[in-house]
GROMACS .gro file of C-alpha atoms in nm:
model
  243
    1UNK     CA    1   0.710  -1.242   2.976
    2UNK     CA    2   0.686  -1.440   2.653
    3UNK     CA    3   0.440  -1.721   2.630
    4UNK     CA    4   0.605  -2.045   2.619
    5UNK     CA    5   0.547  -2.232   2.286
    6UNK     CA    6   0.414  -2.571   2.277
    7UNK     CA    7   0.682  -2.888   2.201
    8UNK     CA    8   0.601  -3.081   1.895
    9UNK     CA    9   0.411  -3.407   2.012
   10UNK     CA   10   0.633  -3.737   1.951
   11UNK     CA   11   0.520  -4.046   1.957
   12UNK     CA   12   0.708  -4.290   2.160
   13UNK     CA   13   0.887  -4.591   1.947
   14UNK     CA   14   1.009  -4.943   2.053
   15UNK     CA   15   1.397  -4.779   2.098
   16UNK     CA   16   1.428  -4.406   1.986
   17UNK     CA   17   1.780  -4.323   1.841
   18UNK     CA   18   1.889  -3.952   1.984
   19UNK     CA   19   2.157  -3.753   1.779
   20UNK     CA   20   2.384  -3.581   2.025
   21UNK     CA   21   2.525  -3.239   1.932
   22UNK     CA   22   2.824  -3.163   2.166
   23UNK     CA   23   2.858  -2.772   2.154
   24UNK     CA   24   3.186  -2.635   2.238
   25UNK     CA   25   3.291  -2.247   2.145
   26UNK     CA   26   3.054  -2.160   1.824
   27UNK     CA   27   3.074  -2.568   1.694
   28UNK     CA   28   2.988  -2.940   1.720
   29UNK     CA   29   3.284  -3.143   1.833
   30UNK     CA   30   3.373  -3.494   1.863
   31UNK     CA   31   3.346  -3.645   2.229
   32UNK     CA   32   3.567  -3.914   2.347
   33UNK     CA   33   3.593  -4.045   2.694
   34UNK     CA   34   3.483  -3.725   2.850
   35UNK     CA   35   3.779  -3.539   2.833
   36UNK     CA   36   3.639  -3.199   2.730
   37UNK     CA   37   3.976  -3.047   2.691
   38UNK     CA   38   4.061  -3.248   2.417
   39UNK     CA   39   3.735  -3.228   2.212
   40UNK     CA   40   3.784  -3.060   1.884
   41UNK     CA   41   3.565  -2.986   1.609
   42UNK     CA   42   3.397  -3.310   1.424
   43UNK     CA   43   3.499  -3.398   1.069
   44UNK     CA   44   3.201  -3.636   0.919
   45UNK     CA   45   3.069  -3.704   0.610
   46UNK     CA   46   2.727  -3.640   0.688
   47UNK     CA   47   2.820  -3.250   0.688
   48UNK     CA   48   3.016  -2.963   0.511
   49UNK     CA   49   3.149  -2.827   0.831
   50UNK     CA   50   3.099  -2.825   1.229
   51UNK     CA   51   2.837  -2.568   1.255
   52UNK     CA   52   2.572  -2.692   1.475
   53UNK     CA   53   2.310  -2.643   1.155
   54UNK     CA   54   2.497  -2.799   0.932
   55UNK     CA   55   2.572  -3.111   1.139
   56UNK     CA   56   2.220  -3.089   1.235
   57UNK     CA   57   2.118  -3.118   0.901
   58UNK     CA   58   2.304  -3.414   0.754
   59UNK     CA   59   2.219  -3.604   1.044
   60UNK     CA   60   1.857  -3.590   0.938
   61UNK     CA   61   1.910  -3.631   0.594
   62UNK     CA   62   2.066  -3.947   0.736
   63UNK     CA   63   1.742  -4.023   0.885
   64UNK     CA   64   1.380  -3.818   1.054
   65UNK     CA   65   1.534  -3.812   1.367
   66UNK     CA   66   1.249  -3.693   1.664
   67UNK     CA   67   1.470  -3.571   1.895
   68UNK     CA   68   1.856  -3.422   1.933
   69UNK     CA   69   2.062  -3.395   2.263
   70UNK     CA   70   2.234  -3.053   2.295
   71UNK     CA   71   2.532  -3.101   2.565
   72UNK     CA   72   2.609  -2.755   2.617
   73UNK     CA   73   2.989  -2.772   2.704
   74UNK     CA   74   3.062  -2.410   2.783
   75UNK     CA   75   2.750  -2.343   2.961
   76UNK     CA   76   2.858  -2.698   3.169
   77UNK     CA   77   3.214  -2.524   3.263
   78UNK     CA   78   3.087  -2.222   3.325
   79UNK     CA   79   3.237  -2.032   3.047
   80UNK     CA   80   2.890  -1.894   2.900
   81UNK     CA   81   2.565  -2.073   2.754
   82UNK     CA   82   2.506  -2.124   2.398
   83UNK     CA   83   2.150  -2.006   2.383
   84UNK     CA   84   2.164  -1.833   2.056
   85UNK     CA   85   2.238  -2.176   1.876
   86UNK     CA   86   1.988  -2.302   2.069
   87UNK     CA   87   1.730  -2.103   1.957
   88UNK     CA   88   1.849  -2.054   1.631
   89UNK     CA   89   1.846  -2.504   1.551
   90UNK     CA   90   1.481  -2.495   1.702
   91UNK     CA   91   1.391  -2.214   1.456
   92UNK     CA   92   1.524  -2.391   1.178
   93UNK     CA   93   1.388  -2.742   1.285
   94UNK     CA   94   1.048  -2.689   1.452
   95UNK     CA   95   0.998  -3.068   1.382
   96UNK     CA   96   1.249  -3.124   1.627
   97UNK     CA   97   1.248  -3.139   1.993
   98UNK     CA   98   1.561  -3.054   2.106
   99UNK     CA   99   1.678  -3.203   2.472
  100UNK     CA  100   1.955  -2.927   2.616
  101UNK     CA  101   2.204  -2.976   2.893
  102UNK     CA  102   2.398  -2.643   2.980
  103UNK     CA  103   2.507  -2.694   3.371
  104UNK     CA  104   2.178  -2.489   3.503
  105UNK     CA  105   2.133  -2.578   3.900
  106UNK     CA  106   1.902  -2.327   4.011
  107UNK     CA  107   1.554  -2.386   3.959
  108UNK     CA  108   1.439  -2.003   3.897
  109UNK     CA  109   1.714  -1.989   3.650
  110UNK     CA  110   1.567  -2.308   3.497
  111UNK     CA  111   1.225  -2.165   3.472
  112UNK     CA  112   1.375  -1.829   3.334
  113UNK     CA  113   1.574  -2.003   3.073
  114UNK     CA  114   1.221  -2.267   2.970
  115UNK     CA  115   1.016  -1.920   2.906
  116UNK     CA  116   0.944  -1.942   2.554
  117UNK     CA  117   1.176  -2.177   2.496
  118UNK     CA  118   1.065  -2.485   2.289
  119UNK     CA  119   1.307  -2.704   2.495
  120UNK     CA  120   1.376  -2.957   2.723
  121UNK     CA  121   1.619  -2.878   2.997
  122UNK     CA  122   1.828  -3.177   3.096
  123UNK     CA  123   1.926  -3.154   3.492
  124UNK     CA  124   2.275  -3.298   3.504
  125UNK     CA  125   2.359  -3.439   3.797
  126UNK     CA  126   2.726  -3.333   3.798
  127UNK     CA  127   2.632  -2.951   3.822
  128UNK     CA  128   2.369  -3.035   4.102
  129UNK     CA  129   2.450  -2.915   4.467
  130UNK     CA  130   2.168  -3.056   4.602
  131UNK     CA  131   1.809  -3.233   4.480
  132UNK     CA  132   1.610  -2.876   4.510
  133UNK     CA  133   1.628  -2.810   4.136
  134UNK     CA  134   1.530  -3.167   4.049
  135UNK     CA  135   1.232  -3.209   4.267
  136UNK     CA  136   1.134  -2.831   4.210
  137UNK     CA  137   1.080  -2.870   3.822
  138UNK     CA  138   0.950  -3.224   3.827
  139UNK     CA  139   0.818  -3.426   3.537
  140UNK     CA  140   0.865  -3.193   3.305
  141UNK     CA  141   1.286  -3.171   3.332
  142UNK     CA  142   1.532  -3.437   3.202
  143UNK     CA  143   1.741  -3.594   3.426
  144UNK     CA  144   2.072  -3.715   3.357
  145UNK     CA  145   2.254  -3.924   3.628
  146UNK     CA  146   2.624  -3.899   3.516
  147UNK     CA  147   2.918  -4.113   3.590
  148UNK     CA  148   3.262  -4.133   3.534
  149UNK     CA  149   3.391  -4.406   3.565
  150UNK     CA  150   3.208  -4.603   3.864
  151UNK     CA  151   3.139  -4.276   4.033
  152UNK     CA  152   2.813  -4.111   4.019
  153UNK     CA  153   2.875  -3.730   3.968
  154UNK     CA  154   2.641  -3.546   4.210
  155UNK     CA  155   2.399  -3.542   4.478
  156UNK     CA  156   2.376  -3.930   4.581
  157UNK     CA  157   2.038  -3.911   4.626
  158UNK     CA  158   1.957  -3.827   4.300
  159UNK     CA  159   2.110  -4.184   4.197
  160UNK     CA  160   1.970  -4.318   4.475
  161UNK     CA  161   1.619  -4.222   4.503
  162UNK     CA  162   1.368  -4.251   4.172
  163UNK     CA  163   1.077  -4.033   4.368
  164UNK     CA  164   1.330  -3.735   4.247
  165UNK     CA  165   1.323  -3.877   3.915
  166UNK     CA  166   1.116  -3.711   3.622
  167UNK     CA  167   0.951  -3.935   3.346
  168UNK     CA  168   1.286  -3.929   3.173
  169UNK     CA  169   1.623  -4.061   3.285
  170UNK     CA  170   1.901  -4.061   3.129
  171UNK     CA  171   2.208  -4.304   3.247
  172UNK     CA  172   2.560  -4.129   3.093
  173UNK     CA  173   2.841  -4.275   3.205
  174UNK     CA  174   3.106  -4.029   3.067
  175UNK     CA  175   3.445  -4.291   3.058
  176UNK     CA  176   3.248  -4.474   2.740
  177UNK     CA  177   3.171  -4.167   2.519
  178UNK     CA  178   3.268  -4.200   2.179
  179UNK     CA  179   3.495  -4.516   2.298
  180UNK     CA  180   3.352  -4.781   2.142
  181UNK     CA  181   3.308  -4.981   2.434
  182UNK     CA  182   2.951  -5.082   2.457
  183UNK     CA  183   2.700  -4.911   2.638
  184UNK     CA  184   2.718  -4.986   3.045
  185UNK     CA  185   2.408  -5.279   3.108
  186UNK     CA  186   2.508  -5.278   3.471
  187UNK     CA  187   2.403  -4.934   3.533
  188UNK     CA  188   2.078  -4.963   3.365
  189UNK     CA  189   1.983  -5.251   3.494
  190UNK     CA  190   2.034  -5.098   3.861
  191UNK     CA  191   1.861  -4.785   3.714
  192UNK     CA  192   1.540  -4.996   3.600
  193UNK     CA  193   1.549  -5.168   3.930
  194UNK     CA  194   1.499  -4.856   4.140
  195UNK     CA  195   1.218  -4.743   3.899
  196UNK     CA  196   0.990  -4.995   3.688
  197UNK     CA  197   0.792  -4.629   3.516
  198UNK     CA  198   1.093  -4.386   3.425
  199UNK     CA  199   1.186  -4.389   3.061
  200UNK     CA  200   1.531  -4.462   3.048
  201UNK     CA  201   1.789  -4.314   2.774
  202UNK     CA  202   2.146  -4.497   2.761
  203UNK     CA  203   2.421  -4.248   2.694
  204UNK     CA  204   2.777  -4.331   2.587
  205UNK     CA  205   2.900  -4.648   2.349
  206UNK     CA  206   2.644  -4.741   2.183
  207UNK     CA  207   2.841  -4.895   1.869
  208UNK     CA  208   2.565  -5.040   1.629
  209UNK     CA  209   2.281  -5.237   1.626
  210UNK     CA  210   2.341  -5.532   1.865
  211UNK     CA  211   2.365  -5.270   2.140
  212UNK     CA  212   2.041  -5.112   2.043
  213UNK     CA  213   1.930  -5.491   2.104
  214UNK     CA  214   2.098  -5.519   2.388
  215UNK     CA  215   1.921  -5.222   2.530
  216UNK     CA  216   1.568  -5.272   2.446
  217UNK     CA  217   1.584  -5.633   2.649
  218UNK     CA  218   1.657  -5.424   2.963
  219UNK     CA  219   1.320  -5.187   2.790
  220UNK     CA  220   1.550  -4.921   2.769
  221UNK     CA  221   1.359  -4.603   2.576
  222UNK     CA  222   1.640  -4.473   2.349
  223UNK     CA  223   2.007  -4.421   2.319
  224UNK     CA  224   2.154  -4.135   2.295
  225UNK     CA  225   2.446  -4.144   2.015
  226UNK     CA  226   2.708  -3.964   1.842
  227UNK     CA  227   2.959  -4.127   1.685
  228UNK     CA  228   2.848  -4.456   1.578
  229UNK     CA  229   2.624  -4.210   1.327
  230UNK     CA  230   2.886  -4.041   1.190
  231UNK     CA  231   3.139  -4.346   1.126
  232UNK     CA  232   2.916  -4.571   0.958
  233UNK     CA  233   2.855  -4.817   1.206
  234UNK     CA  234   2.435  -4.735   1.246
  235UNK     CA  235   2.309  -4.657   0.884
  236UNK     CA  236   2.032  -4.590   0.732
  237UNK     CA  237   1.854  -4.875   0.688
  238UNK     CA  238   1.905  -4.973   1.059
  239UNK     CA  239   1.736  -4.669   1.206
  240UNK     CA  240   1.478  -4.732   0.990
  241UNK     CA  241   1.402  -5.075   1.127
  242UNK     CA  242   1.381  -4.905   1.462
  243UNK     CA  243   1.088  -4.659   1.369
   0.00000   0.00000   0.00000
């Protein structure tokens, strides 16, 4: 059994900016509403092509980013995880810590896939069948309650009741991924009212800086964001008022 290595301590800021990587066959591709099928590999200027590393790279040339969310799209369908890119962007950015989603709902196969791994697992609610997983791996998991739409995707109780909840939460709601539309307030409001200690993470339409405003009066942790990075709309010189 290897020994599990130790994360990279972070210390927390006012609102935390996450990079997301969505991986999908070998590369990084551009989400939009969460229609998987019709994700295709990202163009940006921030990076030659869309290998993971490369992507990877510009975006921290862009900025020291702490953290990066992996969404795992094949391992999230079922067609086969992407653990070798994984493991090869922690290699190559130990200052990282890297926050992976890839559809795991068992908790032994959760423990089996954290062995040695200097990762976070994110527990998605939409590949849950029940709350074992989440209250078996407890503070030290992600959780991600996902919606589409109005509809929470998963085990109600897992929306429902914040003893299940780890230290993080994350609140995706799927419909406003890479739309533009503004990240969804409602939701984490009612997510802060069920739980006063959770860190919270808003995921999905986060357009610029007002939002990240907008978020830090409901003392939202961090965002997790994609494409206002790679259009333009959060430069430089705004993350860096953030830090």
């Amino acid at each position: 059994m290897r020994r599990p290595r130790s994360r990279p301590r972070i210390p927390e800021a006012a609102l935390d900016v996450v990079p997301v990587l969505d991986l999908k066959q070998g590369l990084v591709v551009r989400a939009r509403h969460g229609d998987r099928d019709a994700y295709r590999p990202i163009e940006t200027p921030l990076a030659p092509s869309a290998a993971p590393l490369d992507v990877a790279r510009g975006l921290l040339a862009l900025h020291p980013f702490r953290r990066f969310y992996l969404a795992d799209l094949d391992g999230i369908e079922g067609r086969g995880r992407s653990d070798a890119i994984v493991d090869a962007l922690a290699a190559a950015l130990p200052q990282v810590e890297f926050w992976v989603d890839n559809g795991l709902a068992d908790a032994a196969a959760c423990r089996d896939w954290l062995d040695g791994r200097r990762a976070r697992l994110v527990i998605g609610s939409e590949s849950q069948t029940g709350i074992d997983t989440a209250r078996a791996l407890g503070a030290g998991a992600v959780l991600s309650l996902d919606y589409r739409g109005d509809a929470f995707l998963g085990p109600a109780s897992l929306e429902t009741d914040a003893a299940l909840w780890p230290d993080d939460v994350i609140v995706m709601t799927l419909a406003r991924v890479g739309s533009g539309a503004g990240p969804d307030l409602s939701k984490l409001a009612a997510a802060r009212g069920r739980s006063s200690g959770a860190r919270l993470w808003a995921a999905g339409g986060v357009r610029g800086v007002d939002d990240l405003a907008a978020l830090r009066g409901l003392a939202v942790s961090g965002a997790l964001v994609a494409t206002a990075l790679h259009d333009g709309r959060l430069t430089a010189a705004d993350l860096a008022t953030l830090a």
